[in-house]
Coordinates of C-alpha atoms in Angstrom, one line a residue:
Chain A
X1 CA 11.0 0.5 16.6
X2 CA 14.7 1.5 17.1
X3 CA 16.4 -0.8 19.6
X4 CA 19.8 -1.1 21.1
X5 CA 21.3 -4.6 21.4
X6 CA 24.1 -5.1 23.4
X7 CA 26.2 -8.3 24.3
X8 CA 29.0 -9.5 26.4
X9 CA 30.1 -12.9 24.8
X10 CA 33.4 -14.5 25.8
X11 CA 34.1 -16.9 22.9
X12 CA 35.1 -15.9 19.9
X13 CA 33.6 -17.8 17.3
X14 CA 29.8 -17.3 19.1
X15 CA 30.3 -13.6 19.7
X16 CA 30.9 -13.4 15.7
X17 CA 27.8 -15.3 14.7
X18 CA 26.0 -13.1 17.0
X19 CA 27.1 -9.9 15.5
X20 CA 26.7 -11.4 11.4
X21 CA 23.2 -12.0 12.8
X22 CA 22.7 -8.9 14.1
X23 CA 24.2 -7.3 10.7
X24 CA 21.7 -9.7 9.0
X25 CA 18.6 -7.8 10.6
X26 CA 20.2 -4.7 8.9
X27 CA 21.5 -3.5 12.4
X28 CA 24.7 -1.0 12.3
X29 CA 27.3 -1.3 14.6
X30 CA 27.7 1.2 16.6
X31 CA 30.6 -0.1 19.2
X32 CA 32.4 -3.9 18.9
X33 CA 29.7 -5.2 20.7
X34 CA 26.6 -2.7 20.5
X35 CA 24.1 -2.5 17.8
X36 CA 21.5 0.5 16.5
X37 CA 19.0 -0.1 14.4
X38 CA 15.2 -0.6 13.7
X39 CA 13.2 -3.7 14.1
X40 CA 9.4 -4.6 13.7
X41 CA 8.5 -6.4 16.3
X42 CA 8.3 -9.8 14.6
X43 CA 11.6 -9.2 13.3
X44 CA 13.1 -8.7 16.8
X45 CA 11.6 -11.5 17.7
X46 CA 13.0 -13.7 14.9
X47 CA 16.4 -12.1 15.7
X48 CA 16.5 -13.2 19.6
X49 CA 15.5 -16.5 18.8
X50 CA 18.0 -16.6 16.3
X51 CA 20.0 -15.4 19.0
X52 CA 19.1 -17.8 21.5
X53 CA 19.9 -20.5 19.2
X54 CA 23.3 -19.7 18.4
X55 CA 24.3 -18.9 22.1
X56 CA 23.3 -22.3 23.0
X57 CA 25.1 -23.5 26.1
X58 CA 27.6 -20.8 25.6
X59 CA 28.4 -18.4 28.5
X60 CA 27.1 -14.7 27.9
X61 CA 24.7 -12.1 27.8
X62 CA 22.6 -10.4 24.8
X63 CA 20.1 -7.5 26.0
X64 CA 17.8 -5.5 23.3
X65 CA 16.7 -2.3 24.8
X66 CA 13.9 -0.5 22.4
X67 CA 14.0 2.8 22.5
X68 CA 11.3 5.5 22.3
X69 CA 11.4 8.7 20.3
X70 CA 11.6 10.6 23.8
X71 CA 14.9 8.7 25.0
X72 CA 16.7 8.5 21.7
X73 CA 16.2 12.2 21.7
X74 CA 17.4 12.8 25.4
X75 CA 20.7 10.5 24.5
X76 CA 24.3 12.0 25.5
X77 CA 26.9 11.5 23.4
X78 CA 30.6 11.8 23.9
X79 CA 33.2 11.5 20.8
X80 CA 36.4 12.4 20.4
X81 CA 38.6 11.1 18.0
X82 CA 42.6 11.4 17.4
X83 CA 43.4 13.5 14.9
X84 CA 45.6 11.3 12.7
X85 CA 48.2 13.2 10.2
Chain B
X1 CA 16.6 3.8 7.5
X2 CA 17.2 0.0 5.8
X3 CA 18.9 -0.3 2.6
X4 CA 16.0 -1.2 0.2
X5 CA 18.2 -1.5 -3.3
X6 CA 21.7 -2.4 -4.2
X7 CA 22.7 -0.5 -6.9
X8 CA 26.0 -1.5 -8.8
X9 CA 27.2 1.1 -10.9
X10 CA 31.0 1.1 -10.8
X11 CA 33.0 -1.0 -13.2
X12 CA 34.8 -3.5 -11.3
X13 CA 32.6 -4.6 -8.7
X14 CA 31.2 -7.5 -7.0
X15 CA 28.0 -9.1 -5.7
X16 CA 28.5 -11.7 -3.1
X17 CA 27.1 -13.3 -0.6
X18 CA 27.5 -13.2 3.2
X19 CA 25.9 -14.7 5.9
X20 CA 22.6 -13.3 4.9
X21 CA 23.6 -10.1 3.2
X22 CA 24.8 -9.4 -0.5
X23 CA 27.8 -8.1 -0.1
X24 CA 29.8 -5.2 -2.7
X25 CA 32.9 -5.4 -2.7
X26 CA 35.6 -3.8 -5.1
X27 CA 36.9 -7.4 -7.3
X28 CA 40.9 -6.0 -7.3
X29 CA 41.1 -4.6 -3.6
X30 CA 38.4 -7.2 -1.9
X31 CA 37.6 -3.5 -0.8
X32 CA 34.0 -3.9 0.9
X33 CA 31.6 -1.1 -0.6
X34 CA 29.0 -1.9 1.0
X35 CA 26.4 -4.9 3.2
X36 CA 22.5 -5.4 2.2
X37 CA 20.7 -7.4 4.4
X38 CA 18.6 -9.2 2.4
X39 CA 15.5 -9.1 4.7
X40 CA 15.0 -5.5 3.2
X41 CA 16.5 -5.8 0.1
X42 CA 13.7 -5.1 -2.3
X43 CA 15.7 -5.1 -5.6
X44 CA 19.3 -5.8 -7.1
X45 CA 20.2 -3.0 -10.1
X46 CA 23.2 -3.0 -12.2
X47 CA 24.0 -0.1 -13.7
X48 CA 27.2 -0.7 -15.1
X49 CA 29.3 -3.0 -17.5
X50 CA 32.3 -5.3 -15.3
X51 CA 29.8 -5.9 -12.4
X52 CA 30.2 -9.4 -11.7
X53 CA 27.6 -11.6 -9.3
X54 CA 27.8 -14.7 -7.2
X55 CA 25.7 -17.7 -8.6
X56 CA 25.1 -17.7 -4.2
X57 CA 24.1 -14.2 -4.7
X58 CA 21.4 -15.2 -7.5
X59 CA 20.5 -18.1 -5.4
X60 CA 19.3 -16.2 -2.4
X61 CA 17.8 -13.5 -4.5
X62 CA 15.3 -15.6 -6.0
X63 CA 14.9 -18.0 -3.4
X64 CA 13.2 -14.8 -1.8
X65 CA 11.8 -13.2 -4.9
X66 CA 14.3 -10.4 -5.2
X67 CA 14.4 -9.2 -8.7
X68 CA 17.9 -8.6 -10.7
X69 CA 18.2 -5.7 -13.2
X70 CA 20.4 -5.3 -15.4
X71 CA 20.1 -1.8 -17.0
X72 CA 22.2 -0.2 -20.0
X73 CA 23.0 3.0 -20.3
X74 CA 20.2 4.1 -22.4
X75 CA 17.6 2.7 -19.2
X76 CA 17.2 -0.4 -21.7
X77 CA 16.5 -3.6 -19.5
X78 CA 18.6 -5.6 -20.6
X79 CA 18.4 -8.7 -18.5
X80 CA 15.9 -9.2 -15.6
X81 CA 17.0 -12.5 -13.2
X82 CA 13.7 -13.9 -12.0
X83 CA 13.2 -17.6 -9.6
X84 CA 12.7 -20.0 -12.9
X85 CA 9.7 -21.5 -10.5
X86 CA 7.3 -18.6 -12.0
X87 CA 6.1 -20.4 -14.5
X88 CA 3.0 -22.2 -13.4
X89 CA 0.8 -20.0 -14.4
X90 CA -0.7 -21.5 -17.6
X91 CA -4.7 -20.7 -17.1
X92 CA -3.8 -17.1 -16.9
X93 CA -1.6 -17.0 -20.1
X94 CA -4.4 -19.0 -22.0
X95 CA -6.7 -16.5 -20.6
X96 CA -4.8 -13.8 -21.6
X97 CA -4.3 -14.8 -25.3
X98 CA -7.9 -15.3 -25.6
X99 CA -8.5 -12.4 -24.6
X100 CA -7.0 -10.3 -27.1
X101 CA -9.9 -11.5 -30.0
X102 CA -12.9 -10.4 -27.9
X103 CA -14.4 -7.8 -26.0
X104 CA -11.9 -8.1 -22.5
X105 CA -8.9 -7.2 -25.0
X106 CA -10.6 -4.1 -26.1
X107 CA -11.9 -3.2 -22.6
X108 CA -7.9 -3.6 -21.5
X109 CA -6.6 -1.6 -24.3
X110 CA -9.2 1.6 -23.8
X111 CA -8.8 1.3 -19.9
X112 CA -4.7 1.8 -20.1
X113 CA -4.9 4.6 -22.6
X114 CA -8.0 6.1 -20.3
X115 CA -5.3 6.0 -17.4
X116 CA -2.7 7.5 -19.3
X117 CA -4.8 10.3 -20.2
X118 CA -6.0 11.1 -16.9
X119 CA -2.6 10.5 -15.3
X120 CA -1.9 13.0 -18.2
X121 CA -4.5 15.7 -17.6
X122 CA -4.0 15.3 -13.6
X123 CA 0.0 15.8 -14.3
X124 CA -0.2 19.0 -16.0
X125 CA -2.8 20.4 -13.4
X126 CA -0.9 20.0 -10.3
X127 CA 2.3 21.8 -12.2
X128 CA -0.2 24.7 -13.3
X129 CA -0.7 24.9 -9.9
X130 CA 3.0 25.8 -9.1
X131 CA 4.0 27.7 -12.1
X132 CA 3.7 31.7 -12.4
X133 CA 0.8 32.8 -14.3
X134 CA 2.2 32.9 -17.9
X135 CA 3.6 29.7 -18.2
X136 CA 0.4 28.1 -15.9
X137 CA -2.1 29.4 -18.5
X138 CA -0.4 27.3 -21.2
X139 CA 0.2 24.1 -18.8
X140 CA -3.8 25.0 -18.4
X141 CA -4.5 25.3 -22.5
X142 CA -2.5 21.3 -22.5
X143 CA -4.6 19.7 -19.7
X144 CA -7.3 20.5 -21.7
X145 CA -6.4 18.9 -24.7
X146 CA -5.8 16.0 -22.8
X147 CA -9.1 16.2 -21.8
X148 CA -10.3 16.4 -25.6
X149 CA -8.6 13.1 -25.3
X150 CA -9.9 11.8 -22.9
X151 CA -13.8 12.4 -24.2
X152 CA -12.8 10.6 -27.4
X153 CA -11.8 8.1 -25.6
X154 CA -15.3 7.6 -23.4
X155 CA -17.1 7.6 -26.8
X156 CA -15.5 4.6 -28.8
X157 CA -17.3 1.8 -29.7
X158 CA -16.7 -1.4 -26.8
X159 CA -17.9 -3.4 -29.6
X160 CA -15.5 -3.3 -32.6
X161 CA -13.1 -5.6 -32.6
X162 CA -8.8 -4.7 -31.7
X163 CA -7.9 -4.6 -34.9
X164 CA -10.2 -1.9 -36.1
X165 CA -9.8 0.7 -33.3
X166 CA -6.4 0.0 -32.5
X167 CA -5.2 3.1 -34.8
X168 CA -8.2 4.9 -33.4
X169 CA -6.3 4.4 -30.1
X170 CA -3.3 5.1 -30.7
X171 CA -4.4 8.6 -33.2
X172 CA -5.8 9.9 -29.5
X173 CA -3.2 9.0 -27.7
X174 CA -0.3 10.7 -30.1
X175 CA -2.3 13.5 -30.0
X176 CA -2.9 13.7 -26.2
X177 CA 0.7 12.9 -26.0
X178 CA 2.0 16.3 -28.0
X179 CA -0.5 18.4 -26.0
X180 CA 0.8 17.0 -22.7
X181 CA 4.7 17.3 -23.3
X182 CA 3.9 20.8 -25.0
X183 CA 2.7 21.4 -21.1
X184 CA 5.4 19.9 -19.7
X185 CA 8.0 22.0 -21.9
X186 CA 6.4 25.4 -20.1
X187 CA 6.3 23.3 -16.7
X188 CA 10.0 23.0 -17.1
X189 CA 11.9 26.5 -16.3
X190 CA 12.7 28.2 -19.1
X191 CA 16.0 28.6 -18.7
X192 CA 16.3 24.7 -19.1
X193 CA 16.1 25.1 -22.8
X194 CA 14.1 21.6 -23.7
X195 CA 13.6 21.0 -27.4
X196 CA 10.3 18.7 -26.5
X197 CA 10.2 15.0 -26.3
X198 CA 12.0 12.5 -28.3
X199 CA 11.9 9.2 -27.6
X200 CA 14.6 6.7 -29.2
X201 CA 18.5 8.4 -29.9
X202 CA 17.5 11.7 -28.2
X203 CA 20.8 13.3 -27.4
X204 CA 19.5 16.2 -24.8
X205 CA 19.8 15.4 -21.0
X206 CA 16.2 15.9 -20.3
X207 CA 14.9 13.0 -23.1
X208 CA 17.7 11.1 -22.4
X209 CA 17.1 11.1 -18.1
X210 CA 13.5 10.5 -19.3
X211 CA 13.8 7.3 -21.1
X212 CA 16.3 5.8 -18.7
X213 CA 14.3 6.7 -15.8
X214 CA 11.1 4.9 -18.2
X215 CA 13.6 2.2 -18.3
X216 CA 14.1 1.7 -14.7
X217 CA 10.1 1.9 -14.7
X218 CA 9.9 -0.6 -17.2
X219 CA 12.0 -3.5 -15.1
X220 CA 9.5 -3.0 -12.7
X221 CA 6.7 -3.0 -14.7
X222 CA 7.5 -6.8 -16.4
X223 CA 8.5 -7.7 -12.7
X224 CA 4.9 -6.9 -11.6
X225 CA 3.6 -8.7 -14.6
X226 CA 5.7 -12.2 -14.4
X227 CA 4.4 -12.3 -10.5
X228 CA 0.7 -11.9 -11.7
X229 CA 1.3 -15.6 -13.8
X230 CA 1.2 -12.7 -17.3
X231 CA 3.3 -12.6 -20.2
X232 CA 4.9 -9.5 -20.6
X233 CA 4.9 -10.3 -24.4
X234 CA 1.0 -10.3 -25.4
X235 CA 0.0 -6.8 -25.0
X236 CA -3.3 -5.4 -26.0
X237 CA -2.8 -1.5 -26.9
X238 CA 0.3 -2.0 -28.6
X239 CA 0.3 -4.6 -31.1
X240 CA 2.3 -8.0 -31.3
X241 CA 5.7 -7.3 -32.8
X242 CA 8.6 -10.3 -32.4
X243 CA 10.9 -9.3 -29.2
X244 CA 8.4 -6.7 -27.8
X245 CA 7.1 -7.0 -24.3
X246 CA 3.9 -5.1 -25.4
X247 CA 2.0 -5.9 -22.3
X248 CA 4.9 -3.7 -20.4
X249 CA 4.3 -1.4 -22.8
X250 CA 0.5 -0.9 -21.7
X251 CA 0.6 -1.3 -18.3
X252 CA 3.2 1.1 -17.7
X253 CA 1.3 3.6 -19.8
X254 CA -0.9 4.2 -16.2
X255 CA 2.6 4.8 -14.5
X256 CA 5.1 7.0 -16.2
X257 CA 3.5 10.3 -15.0
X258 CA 3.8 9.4 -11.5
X259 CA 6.3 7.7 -11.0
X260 CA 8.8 8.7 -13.3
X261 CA 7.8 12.5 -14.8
X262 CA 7.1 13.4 -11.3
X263 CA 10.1 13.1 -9.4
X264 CA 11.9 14.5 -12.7
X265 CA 10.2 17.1 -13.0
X266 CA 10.1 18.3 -9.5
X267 CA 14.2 17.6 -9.2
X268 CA 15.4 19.6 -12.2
X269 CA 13.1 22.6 -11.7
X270 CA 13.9 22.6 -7.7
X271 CA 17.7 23.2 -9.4
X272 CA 18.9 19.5 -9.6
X273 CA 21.3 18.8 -12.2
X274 CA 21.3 16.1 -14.9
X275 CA 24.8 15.6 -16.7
X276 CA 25.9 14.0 -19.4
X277 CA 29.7 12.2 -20.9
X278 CA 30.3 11.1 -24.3
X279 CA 28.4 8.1 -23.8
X280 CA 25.4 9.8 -22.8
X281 CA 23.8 10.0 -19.4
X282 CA 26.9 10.8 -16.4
X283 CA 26.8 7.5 -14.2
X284 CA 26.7 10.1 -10.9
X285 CA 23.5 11.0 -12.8
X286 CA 22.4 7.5 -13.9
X287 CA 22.3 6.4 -10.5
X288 CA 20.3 9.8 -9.3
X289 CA 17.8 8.6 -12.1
X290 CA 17.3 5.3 -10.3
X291 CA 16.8 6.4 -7.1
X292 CA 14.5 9.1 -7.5
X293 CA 12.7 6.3 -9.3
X294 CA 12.6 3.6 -6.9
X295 CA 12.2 6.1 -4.0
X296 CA 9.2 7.7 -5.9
X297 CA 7.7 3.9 -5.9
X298 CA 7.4 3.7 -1.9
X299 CA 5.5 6.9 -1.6
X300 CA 2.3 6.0 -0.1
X301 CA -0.8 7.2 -1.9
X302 CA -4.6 6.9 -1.2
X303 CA -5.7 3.9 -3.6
X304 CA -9.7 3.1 -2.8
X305 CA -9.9 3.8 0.6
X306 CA -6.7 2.5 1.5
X307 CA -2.1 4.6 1.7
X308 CA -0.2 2.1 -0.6
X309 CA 2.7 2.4 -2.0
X310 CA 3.0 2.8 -5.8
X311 CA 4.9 -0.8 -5.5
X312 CA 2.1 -2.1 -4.1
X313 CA -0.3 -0.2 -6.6
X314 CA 1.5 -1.7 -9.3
X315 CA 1.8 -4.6 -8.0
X316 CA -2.2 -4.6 -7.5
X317 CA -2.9 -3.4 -10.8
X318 CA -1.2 -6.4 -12.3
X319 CA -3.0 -8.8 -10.5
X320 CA -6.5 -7.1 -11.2
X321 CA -5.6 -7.1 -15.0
X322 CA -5.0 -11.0 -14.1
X323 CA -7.9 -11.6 -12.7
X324 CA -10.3 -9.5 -15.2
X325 CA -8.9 -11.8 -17.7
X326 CA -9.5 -14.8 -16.2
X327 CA -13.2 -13.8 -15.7
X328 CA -13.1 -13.3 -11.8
X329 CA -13.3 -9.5 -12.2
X330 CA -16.2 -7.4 -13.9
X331 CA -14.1 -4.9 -15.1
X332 CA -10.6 -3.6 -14.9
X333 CA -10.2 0.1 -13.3
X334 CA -7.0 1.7 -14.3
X335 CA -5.3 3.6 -11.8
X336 CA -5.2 7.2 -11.8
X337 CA -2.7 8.8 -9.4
X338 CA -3.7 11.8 -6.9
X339 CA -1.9 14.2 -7.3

């Protein structure tokens, strides 16, 4: 199923293991710390355990959000980007 | 969708290892080309000469039974990097030795050639299908040479021993073979101007995309084999001959129509285009090869009762051939595609 993960992780060096993880499970970036991607369910499991593990005792926040084939479809987007010469 | 194959076909590249991904990158510029989880990684292919890889990269591979090929530019395996732990398989080898001086070895040999026919005959019908009436007649005339084939086949002797039918064999098969490329040269439009199938130092696109996607084929073929506890050396249909992997050689004699005549097929007459350099096949093309290749080997298909992919199929077949072998199958079925 396709699932967003999101985070909000203060330190450094835990916020980066969190997102090589997420990389691992073949997610894509899709902001600095928001992810896109598909996951069986036992592989989203094995990923927020994984998760779990390296958070630890730090301070933050991971959410995974999976998204239906309705929602995804009903999603706003908003891009611009600077043209650069 | 995940990234299911690596494929290295650019001189000066690098396979490493990161975190729990391989990792291309460019070996000058440390230029990142590229991150393949392994989790979905299903196979490793290099296509090109200065591709250099991590012993950590080989490591993880094998530790998870991701295969390494390394393919030259005729679609020649050259190298195939494989867990050394595969090895303990020595019942099934002794099995399969024995097998080749009585009546299982026999059985093996007409079942492949039976599945190459079929995969044959069922090839040419579902292009007939497609093609405008003229050139449908004669893809009609082929299929039922095949079938000639095919009937021969049905009505040699179990009994004899290898040695005795084994030119027997291979007489129908040749003869099948010319009736089903004949078909496939009025498949392919005619303004694709295909002399007819060569196999070794052909120098048109067509023979040459053919052999390397055969050779892409092949890699999986002994890769199915080496997990079944077989060796890929001890064939059946085709005789022993030093440095020959003739047990590739048969097994993959139930998969070329389908997985690798197919998808050809289908991409050059839909328009696709197949190039070639001084040293043969274009890499751009090379690569194209490959993929419709491996992407040909996840379609699902119905296989008795049951959607599999042709992986799987393959993988299946391989193990069934295993097990007939080793006495804990009656017979052994080859598999004939739908089509």
């Amino acid at each position: 199923m396709r699932c967003l993960l999101v985070y909000d992780i203060p330190d450094d060096r835990t916020r980066t293991r969190v997102s090589e993880a997420c990389l691992d499970y073949g997610l894509e970036r899709i902001q600095y710390s928001a992810f896109l991607g598909e996951l069986t369910p036992t592989y989203r499991r094995e990923l927020m355990k994984r998760l779990r593990h390296i958070l630890g005792k730090h301070d933050g926040k991971i959410q995974c959000f999976p998204l239906c084939e309705r929602d995804w479809n009903a999603r706003d987007e908003i891009i611009h980007q600077e043209t650069s010469t | 969708m995940p990234k299911k194959y690596l494929i290295a076909d650019e001189f000066g590249t690098h396979i490493g290892k990161h975190s729990q991904r391989l990792r291309l990158t460019r070996s000058k510029t440390r230029e990142k080309l590229g991150d393949y989880p392994l989790l979905h990684l299903e196979a490793v292919l290099v296509l090109s000469q200065g591709v250099s890889v991590s012993a950590d990269a080989v490591q993880a591979c094998s530790e998870r039974g991701i295969p390494i090929f390394f393919i030259a530019g005729t679609g020649r395996v050259y190298a195939l990097l494989y867990s050394a732990a595969l090895v303990g398989t020595v019942s099934t080898r002794r099995a399969q030795i024995r097998a080749y001086d009585d009546e299982r070895g026999v059985a093996v040999a007409i079942a492949m050639a039976q599945g190459k026919l079929r995969n044959q005959r069922a090839a040419l019908r579902y292009f007939a299908k497609n093609a405008e009436a003229v050139r449908a007649d004669a893809v009609q005339i082929a299929a039922q040479h095949v079938q000639d084939g095919i009937v021969e086949l049905d009505r040699l002797p179990r009994t004899a021993s290898l040695d005795e039918i084994r030119n027997i064999l291979l007489g129908i098969e040749g003869r099948a073979a010319t009736h089903y490329w004949e078909g496939v040269r009025a498949i392919l439009r005619p303004t694709f101007d295909w002399p007819g199938r060569r196999t070794r130092g052909a120098n048109d696109v067509f023979n040459q995309a053919l052999n390397y996607g055969y050779g892409v084929l092949y890699g999986q073929v002994e890769r199915a084999l080496l997990l079944a506890g077989l060796d890929p050396y001890a064939g059946f249909l085709h005789a022993d001959r030093p440095g020959k992997p003739s047990l590739v050689l048969d097994l993959i004699e139930e998969f070329r129509q389908q997985v690798v005549d197919r998808p050809l097929i289908g991409y050059v007459n839909k328009g696709g285009h197949l190039e070639q350099d001084e040293e043969g096949l274009a890499k751009p093309t090379r690569r194209k090869i490959a993929e419709l290749v491996l992407d040909r080997l996840t379609t699902r298909m119905p296989f008795e009762g049951e959607r599999l992919s042709l992986n799987t199929i393959l993988q299946t077949q391989a193990r069934r051939l295993a097990m007939f072998l080793r006495g804990e199958r009656d017979a052994y079925e080859p598999f004939v595609g739908t089509w």
